[in-house]
Short mmCIF file of N, CA and C in Angstrom, two decimals:
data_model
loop_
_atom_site.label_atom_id
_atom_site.label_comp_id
_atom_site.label_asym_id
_atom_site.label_seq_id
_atom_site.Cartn_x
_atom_site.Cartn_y
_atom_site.Cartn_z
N UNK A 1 -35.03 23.61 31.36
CA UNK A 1 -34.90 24.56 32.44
C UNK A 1 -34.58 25.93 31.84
N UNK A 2 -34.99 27.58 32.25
CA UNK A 2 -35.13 28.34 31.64
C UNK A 2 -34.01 29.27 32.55
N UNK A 3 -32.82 29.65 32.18
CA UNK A 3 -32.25 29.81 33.02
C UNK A 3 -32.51 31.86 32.97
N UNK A 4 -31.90 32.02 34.43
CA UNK A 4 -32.35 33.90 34.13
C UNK A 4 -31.20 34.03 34.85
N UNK A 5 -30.50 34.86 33.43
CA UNK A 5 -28.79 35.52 33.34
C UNK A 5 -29.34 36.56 33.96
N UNK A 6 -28.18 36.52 34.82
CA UNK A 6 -27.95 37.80 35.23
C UNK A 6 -26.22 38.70 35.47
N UNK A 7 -26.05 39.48 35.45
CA UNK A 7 -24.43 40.79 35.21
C UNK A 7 -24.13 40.26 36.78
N UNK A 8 -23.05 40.04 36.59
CA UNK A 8 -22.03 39.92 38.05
C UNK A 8 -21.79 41.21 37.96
N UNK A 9 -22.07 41.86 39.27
CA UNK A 9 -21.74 43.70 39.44
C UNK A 9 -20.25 43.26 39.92
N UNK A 10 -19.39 43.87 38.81
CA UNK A 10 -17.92 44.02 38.86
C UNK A 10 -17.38 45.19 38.06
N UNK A 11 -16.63 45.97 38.88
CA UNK A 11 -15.99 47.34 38.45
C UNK A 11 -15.32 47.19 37.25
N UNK A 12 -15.81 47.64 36.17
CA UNK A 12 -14.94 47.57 34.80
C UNK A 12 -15.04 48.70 34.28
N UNK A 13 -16.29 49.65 34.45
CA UNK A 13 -16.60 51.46 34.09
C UNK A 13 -15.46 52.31 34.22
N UNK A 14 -14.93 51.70 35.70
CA UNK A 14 -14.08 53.12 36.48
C UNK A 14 -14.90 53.64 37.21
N UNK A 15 -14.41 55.04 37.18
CA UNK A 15 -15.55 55.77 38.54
C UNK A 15 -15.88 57.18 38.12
N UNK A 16 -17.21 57.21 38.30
CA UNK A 16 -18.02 58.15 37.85
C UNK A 16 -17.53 59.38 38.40
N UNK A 17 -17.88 60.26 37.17
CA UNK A 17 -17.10 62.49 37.05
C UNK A 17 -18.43 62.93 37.06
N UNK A 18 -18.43 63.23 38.04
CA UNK A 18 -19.95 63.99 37.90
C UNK A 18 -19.89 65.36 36.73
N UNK A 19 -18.45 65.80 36.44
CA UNK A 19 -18.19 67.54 35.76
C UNK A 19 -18.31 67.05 34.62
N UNK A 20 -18.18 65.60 34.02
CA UNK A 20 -18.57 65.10 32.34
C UNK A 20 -19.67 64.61 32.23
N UNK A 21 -20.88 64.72 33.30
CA UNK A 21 -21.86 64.62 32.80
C UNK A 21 -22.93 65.55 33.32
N UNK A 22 -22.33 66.77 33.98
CA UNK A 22 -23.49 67.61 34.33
C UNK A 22 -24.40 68.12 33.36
N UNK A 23 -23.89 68.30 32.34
CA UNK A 23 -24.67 68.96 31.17
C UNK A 23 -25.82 67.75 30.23
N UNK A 24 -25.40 66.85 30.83
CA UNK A 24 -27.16 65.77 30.70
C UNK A 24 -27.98 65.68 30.78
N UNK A 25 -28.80 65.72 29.20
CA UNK A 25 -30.08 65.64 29.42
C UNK A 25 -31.00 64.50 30.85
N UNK A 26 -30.28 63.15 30.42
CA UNK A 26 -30.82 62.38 31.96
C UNK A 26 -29.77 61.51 31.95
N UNK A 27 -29.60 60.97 32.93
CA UNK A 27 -28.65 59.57 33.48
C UNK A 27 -29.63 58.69 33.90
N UNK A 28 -29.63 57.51 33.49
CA UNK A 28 -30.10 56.04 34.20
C UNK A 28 -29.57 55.56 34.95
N UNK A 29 -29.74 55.39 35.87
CA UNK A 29 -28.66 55.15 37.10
C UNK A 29 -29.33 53.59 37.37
N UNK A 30 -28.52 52.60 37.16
CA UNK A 30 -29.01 51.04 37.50
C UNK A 30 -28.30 50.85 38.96
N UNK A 31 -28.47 50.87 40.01
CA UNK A 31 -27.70 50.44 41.13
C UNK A 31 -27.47 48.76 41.41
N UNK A 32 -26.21 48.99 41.39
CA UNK A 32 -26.09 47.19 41.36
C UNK A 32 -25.79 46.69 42.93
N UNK A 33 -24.70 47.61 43.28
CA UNK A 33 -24.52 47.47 45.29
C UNK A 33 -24.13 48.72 45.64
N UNK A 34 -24.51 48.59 46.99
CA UNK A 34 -23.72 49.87 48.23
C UNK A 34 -22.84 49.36 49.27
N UNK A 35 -21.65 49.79 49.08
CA UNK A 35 -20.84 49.58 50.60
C UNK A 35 -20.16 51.13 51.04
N UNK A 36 -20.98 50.55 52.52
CA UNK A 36 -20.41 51.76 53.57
C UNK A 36 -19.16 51.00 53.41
N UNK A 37 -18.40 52.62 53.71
CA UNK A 37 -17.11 52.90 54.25
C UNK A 37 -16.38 51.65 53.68
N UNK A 38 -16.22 51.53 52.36
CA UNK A 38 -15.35 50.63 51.12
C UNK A 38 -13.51 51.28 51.62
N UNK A 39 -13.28 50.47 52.18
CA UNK A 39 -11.38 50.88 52.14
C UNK A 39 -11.25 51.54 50.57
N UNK A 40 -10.31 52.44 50.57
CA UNK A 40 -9.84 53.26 49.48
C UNK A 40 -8.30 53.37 49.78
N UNK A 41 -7.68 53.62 49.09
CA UNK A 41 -6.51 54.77 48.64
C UNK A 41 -6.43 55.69 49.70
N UNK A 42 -7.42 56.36 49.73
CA UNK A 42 -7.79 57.86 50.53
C UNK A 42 -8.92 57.57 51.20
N UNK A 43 -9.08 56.66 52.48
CA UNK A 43 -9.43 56.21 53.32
C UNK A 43 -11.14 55.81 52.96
N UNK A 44 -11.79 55.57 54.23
CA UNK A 44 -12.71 54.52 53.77
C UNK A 44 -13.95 55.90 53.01
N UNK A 45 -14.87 55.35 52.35
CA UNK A 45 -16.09 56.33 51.57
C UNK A 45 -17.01 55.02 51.19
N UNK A 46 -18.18 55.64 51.66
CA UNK A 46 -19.60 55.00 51.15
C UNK A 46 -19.33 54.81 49.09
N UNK A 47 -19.59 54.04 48.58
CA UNK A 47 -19.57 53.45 47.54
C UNK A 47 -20.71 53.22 46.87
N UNK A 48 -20.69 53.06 45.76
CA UNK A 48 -21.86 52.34 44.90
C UNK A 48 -21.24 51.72 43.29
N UNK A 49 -21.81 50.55 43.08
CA UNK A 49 -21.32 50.38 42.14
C UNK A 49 -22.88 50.07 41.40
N UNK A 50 -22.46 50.56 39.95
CA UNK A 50 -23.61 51.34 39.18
C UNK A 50 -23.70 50.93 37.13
N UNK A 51 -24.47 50.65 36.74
CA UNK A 51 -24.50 50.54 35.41
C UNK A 51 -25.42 52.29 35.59
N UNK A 52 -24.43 52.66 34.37
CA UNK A 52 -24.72 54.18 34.18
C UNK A 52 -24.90 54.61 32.67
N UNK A 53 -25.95 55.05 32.22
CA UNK A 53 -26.59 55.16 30.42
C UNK A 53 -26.98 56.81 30.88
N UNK A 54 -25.58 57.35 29.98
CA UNK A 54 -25.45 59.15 30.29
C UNK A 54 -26.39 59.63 28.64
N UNK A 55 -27.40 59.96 28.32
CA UNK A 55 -27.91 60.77 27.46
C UNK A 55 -27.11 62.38 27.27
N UNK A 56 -26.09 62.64 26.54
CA UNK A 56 -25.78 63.86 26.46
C UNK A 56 -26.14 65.10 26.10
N UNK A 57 -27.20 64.61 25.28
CA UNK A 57 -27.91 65.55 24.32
C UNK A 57 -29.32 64.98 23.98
N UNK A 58 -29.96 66.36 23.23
CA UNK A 58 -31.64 65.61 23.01
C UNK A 58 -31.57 65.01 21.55
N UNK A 59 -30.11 64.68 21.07
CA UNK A 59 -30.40 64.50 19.97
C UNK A 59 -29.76 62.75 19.95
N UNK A 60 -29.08 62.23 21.39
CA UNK A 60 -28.69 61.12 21.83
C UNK A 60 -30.00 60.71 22.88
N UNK A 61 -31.12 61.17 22.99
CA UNK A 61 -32.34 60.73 23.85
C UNK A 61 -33.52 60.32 22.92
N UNK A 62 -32.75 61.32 21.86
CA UNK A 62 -34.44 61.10 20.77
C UNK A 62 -34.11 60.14 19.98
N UNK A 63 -32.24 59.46 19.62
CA UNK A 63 -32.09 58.05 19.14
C UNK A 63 -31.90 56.79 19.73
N UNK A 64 -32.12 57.19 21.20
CA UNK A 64 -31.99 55.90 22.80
C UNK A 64 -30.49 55.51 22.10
N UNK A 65 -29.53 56.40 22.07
CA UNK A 65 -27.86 56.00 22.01
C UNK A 65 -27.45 56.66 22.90
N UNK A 66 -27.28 56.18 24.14
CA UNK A 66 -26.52 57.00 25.32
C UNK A 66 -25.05 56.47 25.42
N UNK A 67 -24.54 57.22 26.04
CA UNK A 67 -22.89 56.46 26.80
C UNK A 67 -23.26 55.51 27.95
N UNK A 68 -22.73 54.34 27.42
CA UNK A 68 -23.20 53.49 28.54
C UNK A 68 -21.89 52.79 29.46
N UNK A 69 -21.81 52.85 30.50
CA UNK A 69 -20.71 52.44 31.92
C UNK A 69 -21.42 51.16 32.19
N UNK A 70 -20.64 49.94 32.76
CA UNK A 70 -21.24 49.10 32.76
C UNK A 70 -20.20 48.60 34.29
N UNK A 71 -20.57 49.04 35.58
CA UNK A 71 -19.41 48.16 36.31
C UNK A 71 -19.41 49.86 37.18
N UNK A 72 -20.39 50.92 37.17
CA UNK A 72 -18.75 52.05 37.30
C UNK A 72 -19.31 52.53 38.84
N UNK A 73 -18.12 53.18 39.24
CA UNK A 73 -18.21 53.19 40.90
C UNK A 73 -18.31 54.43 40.88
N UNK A 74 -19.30 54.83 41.88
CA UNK A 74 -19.48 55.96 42.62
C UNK A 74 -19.23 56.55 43.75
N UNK A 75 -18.15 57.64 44.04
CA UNK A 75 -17.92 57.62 45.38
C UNK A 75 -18.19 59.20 46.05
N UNK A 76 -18.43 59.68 45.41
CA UNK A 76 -18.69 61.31 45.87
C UNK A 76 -19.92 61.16 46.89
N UNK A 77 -19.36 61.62 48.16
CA UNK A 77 -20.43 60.83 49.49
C UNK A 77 -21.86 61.53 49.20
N UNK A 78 -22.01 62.86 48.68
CA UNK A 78 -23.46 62.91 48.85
C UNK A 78 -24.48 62.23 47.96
N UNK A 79 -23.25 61.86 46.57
CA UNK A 79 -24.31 61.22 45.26
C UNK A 79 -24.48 59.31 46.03
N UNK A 80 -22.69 58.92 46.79
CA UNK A 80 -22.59 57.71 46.62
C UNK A 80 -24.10 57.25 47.91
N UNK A 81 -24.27 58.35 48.58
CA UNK A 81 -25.39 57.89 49.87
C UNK A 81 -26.87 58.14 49.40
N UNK A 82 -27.26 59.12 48.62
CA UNK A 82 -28.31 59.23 48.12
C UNK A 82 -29.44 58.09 47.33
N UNK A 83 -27.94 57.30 46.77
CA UNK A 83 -28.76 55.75 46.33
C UNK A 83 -28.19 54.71 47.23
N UNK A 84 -28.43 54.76 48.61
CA UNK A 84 -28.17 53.54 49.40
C UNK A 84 -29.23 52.55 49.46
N UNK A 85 -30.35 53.61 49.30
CA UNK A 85 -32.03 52.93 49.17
C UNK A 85 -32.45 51.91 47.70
N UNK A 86 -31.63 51.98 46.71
CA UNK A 86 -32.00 51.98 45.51
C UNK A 86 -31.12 50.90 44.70
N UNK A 87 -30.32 50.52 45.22
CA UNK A 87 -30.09 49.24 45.33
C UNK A 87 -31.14 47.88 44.66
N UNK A 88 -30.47 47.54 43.36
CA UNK A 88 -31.62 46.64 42.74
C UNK A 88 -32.43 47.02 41.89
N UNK A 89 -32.62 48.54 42.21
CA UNK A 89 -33.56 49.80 41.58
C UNK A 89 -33.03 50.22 40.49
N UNK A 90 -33.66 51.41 39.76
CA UNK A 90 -32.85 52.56 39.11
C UNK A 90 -33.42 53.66 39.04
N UNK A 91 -33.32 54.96 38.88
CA UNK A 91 -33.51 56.33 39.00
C UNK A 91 -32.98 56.90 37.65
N UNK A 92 -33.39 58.03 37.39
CA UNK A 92 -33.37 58.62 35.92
C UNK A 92 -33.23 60.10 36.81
N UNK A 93 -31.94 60.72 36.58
CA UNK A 93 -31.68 61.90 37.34
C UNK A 93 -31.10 62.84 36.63
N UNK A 94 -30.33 64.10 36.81
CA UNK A 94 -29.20 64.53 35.95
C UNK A 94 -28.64 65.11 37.14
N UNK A 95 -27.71 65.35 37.16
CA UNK A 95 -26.28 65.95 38.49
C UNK A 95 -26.11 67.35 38.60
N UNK A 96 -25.94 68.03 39.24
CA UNK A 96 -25.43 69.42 39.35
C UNK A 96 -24.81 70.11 40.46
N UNK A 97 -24.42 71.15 41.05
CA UNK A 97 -23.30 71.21 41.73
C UNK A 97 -24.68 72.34 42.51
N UNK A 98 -24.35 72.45 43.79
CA UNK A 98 -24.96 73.64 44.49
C UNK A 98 -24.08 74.04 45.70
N UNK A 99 -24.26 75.14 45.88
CA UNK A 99 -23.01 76.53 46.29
C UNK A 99 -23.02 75.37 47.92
N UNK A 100 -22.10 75.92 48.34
CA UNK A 100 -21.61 75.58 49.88
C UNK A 100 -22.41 76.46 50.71
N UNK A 101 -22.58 75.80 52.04
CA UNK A 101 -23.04 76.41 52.96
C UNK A 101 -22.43 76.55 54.00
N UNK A 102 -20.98 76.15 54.03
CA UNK A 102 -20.39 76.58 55.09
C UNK A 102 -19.39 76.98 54.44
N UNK A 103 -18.69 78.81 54.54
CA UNK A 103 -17.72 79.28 54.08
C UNK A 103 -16.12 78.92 54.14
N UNK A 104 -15.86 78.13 52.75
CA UNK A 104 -14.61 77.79 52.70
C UNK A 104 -14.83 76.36 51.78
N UNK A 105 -16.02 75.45 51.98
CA UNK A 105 -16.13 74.72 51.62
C UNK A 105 -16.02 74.25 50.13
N UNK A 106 -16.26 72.84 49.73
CA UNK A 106 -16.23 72.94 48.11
C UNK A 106 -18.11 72.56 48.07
N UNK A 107 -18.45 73.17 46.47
CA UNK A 107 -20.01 73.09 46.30
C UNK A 107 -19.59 71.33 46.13
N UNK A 108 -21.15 71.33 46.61
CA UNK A 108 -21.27 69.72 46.56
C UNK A 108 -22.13 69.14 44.94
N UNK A 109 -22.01 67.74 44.91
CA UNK A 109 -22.84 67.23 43.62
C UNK A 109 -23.44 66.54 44.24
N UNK A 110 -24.70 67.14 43.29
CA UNK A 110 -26.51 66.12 44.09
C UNK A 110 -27.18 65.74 42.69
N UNK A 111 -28.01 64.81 43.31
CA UNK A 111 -28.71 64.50 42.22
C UNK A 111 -29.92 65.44 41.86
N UNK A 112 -30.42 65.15 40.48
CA UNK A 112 -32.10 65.78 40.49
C UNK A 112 -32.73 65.16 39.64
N UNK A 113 -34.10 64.94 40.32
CA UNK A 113 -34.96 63.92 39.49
C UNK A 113 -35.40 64.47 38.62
N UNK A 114 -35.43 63.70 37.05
CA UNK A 114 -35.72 64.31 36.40
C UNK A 114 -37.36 63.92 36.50
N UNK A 115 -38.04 65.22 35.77
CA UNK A 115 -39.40 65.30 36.10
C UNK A 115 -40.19 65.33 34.97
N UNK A 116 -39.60 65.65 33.34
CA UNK A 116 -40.03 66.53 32.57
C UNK A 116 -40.75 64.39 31.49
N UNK A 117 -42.00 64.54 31.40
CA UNK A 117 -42.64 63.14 31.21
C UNK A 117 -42.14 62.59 29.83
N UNK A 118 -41.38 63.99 28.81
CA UNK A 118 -41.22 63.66 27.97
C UNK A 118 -40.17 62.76 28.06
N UNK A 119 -39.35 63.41 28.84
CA UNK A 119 -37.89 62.22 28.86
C UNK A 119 -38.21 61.00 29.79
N UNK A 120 -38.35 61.54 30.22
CA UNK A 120 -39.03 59.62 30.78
C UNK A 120 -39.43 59.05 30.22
N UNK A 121 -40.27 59.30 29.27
CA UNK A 121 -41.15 58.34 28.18
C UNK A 121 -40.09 57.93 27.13
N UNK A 122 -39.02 58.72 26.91
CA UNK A 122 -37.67 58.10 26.08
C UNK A 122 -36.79 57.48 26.28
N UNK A 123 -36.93 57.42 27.72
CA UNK A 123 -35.89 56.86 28.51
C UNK A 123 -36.28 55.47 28.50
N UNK A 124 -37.64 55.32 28.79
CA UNK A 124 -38.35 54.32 29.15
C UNK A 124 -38.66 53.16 27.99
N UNK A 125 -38.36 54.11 26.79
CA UNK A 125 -38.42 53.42 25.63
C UNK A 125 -37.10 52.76 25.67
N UNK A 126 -36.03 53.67 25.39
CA UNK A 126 -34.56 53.04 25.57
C UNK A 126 -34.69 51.51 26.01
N UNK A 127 -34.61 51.77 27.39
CA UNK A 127 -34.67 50.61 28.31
C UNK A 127 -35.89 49.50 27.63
N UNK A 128 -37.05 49.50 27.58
CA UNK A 128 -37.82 48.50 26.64
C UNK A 128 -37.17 47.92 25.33
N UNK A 129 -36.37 49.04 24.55
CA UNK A 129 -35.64 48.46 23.52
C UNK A 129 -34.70 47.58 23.75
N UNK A 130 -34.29 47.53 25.17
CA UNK A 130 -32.66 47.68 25.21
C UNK A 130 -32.86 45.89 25.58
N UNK A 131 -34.08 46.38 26.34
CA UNK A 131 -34.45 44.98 27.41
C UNK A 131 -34.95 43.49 26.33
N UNK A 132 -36.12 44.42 25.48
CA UNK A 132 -35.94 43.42 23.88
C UNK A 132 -34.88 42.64 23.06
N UNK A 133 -34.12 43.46 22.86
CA UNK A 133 -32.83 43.02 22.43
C UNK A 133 -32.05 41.68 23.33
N UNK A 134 -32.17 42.00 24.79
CA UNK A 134 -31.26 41.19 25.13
C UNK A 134 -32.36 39.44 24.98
N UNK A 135 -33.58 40.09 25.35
CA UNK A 135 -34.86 38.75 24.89
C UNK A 135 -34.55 37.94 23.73
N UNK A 136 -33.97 38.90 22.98
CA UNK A 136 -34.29 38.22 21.43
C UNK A 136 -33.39 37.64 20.99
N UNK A 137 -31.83 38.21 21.70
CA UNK A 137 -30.66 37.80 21.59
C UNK A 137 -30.61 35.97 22.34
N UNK A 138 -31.03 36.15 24.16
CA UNK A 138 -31.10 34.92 24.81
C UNK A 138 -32.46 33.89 23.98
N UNK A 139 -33.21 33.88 23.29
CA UNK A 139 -34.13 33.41 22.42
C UNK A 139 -33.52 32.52 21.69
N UNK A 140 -32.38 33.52 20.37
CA UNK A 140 -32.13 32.59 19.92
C UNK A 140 -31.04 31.59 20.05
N UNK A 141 -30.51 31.89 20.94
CA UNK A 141 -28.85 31.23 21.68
C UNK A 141 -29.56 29.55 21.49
N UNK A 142 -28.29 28.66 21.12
CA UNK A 142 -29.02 27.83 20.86
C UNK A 142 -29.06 27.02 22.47
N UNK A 143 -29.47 25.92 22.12
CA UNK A 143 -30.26 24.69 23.29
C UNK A 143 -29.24 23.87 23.48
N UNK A 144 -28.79 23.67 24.28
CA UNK A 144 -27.93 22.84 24.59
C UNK A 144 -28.82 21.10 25.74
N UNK A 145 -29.85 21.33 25.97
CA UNK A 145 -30.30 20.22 26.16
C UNK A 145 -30.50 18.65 25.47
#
């Protein structure tokens, strides 16, 4: 029987700063779940919990060595609702802040897709490498039959 492991989505990351990773070249955003209105501390907020591979630089994209979160929660309502759809999915974005539109307010953090084919195509490698590895690793695990 061929069994297919799969990550119990459980908070072990912490929770995602959007201000330590604005300056990213891309984020992989793996969405593992969404819950509306998750009880908090500081009352209820839409949620996501997320495997997150932050590329900081083009010189951490061009060796597929990102910072990788494995578990980490998202709660900033416009980023945590933006992937309610995506769930199961993943998106390749980078974060940034844009001015308020109602005077007094704080600027909000949104996502933005990244567009540029080169990084996608590195990204995409990453993830093929990454996905190899774990093949080659469950391959040779031995047999217990």
């Amino acid at each position: 029987m061929t069994l297919n492991l799969m990550d119990v989505p459980t908070q072990a990351g912490g929770w995602f700063k959007p201000k330590e990773a604005a300056s990213a070249v891309a984020i992989l955003l793996e969405v593992k779940s969404f819950d509306r209105q998750r009880p908090t501390p500081n009352g209820p907020k839409d949620s996501v919990l997320a495997d997150i591979a932050i590329f900081h630089s083009a010189d951490h994209l061009d060796a597929g060595r990102p910072e990788v979160f494995k578990g980490q929660r998202i709660e900033q309502t416009v980023l945590a609702r933006d992937l309610e759809t995506v769930v199961g999915g993943a998106v390749l974005v980078t974060v940034t802040q844009v001015p308020p539109t109602k005077p007094g307010a704080h600027p909000a953090w949104v996502w933005r897709q990244v567009s540029d084919p080169l990084i996608v195509q590195k990204v995409m490698a990453y993830a093929d490498q990454r996905d190899a590895a774990v093949q080659a690793a469950a391959a040779s695990a031995p047999s217990f039959d």
